[in-house]
PDB file of C-alpha atoms in Angstrom:
ATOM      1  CA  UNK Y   1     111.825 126.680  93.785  1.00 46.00           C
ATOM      2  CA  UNK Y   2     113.479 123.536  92.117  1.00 47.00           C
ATOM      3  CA  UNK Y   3     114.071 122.326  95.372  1.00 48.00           C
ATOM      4  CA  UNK Y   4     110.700 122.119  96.209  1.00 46.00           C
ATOM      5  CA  UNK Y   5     110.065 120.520  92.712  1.00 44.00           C
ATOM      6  CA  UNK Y   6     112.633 118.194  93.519  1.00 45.00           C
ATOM      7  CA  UNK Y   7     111.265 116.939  96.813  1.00 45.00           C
ATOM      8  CA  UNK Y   8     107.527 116.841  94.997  1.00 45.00           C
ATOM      9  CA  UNK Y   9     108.531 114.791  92.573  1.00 43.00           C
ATOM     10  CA  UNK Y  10     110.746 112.295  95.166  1.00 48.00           C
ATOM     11  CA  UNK Y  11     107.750 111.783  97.421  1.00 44.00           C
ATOM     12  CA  UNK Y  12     105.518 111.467  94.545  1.00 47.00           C
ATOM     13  CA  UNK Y  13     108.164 108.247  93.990  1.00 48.00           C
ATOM     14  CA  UNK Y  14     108.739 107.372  97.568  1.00 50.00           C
ATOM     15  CA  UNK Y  15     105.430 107.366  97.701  1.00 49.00           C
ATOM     16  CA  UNK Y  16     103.960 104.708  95.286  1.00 58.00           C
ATOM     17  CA  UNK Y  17     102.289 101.548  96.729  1.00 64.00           C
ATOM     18  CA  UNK Y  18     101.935 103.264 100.374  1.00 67.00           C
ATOM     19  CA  UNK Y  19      98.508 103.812 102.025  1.00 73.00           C
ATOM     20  CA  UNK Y  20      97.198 107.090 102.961  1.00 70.00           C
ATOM     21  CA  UNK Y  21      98.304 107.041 106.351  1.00 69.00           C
ATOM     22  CA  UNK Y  22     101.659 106.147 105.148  1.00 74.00           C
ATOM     23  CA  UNK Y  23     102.497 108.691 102.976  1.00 75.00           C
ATOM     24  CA  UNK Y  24     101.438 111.239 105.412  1.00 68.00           C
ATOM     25  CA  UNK Y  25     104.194 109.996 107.615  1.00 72.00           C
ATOM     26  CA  UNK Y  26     106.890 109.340 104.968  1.00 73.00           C
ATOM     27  CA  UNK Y  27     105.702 113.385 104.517  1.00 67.00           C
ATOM     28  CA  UNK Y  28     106.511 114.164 108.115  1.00 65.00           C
ATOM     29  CA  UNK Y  29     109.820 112.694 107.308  1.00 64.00           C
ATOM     30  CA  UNK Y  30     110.457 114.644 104.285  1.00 63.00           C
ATOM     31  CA  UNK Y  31     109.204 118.435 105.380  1.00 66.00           C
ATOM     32  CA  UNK Y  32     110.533 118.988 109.150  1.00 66.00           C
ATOM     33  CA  UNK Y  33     109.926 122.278 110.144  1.00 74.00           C
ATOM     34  CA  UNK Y  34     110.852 123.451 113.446  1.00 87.00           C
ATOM     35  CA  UNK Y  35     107.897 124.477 114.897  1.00 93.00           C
ATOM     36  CA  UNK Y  36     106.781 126.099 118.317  1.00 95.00           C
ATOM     37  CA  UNK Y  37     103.490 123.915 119.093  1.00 96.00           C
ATOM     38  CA  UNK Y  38     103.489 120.167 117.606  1.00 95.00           C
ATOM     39  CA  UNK Y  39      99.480 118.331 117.863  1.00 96.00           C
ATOM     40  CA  UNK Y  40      99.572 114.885 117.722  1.00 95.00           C
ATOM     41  CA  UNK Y  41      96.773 112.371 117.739  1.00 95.00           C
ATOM     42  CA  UNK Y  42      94.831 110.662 114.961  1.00 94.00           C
ATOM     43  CA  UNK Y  43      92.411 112.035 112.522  1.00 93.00           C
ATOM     44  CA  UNK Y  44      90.652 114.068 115.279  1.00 94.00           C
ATOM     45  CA  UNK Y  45      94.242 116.183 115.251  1.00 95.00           C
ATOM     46  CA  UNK Y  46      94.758 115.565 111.680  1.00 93.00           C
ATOM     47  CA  UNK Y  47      91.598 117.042 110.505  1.00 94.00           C
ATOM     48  CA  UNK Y  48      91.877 120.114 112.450  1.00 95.00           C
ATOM     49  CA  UNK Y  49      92.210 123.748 111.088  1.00 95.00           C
ATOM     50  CA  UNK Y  50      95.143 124.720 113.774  1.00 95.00           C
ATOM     51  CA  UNK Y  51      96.543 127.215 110.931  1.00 92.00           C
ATOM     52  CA  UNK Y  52      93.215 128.710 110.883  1.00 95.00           C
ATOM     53  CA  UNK Y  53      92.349 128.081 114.389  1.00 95.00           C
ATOM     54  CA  UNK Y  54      95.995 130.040 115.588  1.00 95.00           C
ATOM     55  CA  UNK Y  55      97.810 131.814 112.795  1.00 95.00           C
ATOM     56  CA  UNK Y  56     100.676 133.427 114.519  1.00 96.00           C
ATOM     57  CA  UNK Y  57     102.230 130.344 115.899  1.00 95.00           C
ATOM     58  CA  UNK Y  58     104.464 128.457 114.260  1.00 94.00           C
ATOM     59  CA  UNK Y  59     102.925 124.985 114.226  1.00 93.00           C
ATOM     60  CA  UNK Y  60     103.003 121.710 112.905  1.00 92.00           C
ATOM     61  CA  UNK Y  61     100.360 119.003 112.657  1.00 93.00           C
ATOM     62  CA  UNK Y  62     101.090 115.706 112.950  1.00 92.00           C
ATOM     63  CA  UNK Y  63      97.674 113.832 113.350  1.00 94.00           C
ATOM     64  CA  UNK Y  64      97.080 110.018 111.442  1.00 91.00           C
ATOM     65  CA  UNK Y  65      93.451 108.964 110.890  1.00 91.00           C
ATOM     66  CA  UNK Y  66      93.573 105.819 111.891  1.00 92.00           C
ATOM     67  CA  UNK Y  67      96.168 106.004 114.335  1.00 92.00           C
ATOM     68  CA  UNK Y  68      95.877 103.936 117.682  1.00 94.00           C
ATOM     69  CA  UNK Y  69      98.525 105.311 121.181  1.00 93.00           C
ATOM     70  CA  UNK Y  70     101.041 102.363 119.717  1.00 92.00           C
ATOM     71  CA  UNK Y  71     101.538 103.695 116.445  1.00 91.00           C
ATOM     72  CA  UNK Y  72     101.709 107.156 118.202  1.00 93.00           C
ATOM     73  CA  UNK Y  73     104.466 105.684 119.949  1.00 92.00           C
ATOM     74  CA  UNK Y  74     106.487 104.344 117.199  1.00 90.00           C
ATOM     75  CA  UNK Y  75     106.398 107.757 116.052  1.00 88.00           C
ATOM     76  CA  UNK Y  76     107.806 110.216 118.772  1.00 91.00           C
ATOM     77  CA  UNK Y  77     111.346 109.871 117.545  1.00 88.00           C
ATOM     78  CA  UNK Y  78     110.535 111.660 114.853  1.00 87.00           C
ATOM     79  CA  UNK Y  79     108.321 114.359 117.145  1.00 90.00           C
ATOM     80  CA  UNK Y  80     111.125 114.898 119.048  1.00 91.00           C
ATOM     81  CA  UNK Y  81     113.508 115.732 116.395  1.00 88.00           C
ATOM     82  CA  UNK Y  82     111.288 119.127 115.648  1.00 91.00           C
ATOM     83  CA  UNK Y  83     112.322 120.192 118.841  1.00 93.00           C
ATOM     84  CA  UNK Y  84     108.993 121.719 119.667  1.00 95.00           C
ATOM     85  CA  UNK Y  85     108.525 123.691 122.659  1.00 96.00           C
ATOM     86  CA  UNK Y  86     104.953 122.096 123.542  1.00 96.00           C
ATOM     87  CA  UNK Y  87     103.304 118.995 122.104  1.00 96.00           C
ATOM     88  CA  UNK Y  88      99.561 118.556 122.311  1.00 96.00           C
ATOM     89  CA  UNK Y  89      98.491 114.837 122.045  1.00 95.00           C
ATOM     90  CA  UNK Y  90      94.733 113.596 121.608  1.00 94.00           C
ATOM     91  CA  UNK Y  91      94.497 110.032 121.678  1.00 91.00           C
ATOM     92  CA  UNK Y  92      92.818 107.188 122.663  1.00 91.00           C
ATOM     93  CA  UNK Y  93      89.774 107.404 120.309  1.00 92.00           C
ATOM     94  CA  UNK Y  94      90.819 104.466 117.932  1.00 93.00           C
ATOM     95  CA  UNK Y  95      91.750 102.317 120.734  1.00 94.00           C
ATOM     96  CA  UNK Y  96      88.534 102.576 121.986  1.00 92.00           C
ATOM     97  CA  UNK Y  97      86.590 101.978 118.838  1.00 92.00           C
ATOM     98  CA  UNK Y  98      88.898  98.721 118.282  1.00 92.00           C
ATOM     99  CA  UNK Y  99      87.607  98.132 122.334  1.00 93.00           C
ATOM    100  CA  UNK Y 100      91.468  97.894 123.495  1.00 90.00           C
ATOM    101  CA  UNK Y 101      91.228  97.885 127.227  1.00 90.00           C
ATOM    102  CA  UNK Y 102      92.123 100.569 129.318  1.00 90.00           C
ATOM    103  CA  UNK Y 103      94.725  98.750 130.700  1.00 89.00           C
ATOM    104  CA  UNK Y 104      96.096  97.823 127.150  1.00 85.00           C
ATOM    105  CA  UNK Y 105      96.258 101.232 126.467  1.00 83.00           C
ATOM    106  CA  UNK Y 106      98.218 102.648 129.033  1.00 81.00           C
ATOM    107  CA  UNK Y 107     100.941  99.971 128.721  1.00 78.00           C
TER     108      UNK Y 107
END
């Protein structure tokens, strides 16, 4: 129990000054389960009920409101290191909204 205290009270420092979005990641970082099913996307994924939605799999969710396919991709290092056996993406819907090309997209 005071190791959960412990790692509270570090993000609660880590995490002064940082935007929403980033202390959600530096919280990724911090808690790394090893989970069977990984979504990833932006706030579509984020604001899902997966738990709810499947609550016999082991699962973690790692959806960003706000997050565009680059910042996705700065963050699959860390996806990876869960070691998940399936990875769901959604993405695309921020790009769009910012009217990124298609082709800008998929590069």
């Amino acid at each position: 129990m005071s190791a959960i205290k412990s790692s509270i009270i570090t993000s609660k420092q880590k995490n002064n000054g940082l935007n929403q979005e980033q202390r959600r990641i530096s919280l990724f970082e911090e808690f790394n389960p090893k989970p069977d099913i990984v979504f990833l996307g932006d706030s579509l994924t984020e604001l899902g009920l997966w738990n709810e939605f499947f609550p016999t799999v082991k699962l973690a969710n790692r959806g960003v409101g706000g997050d565009t396919t680059k910042d996705v991709l700065k963050r699959l290092n860390s996806i990876f290191s869960l070691e998940p056996k399936v990875v769901l993406i959604m993405l695309g819907s921020n790009d769009f909204a910012q009217q990124f090309s298609v082709d800008y997209v998929y590069d």
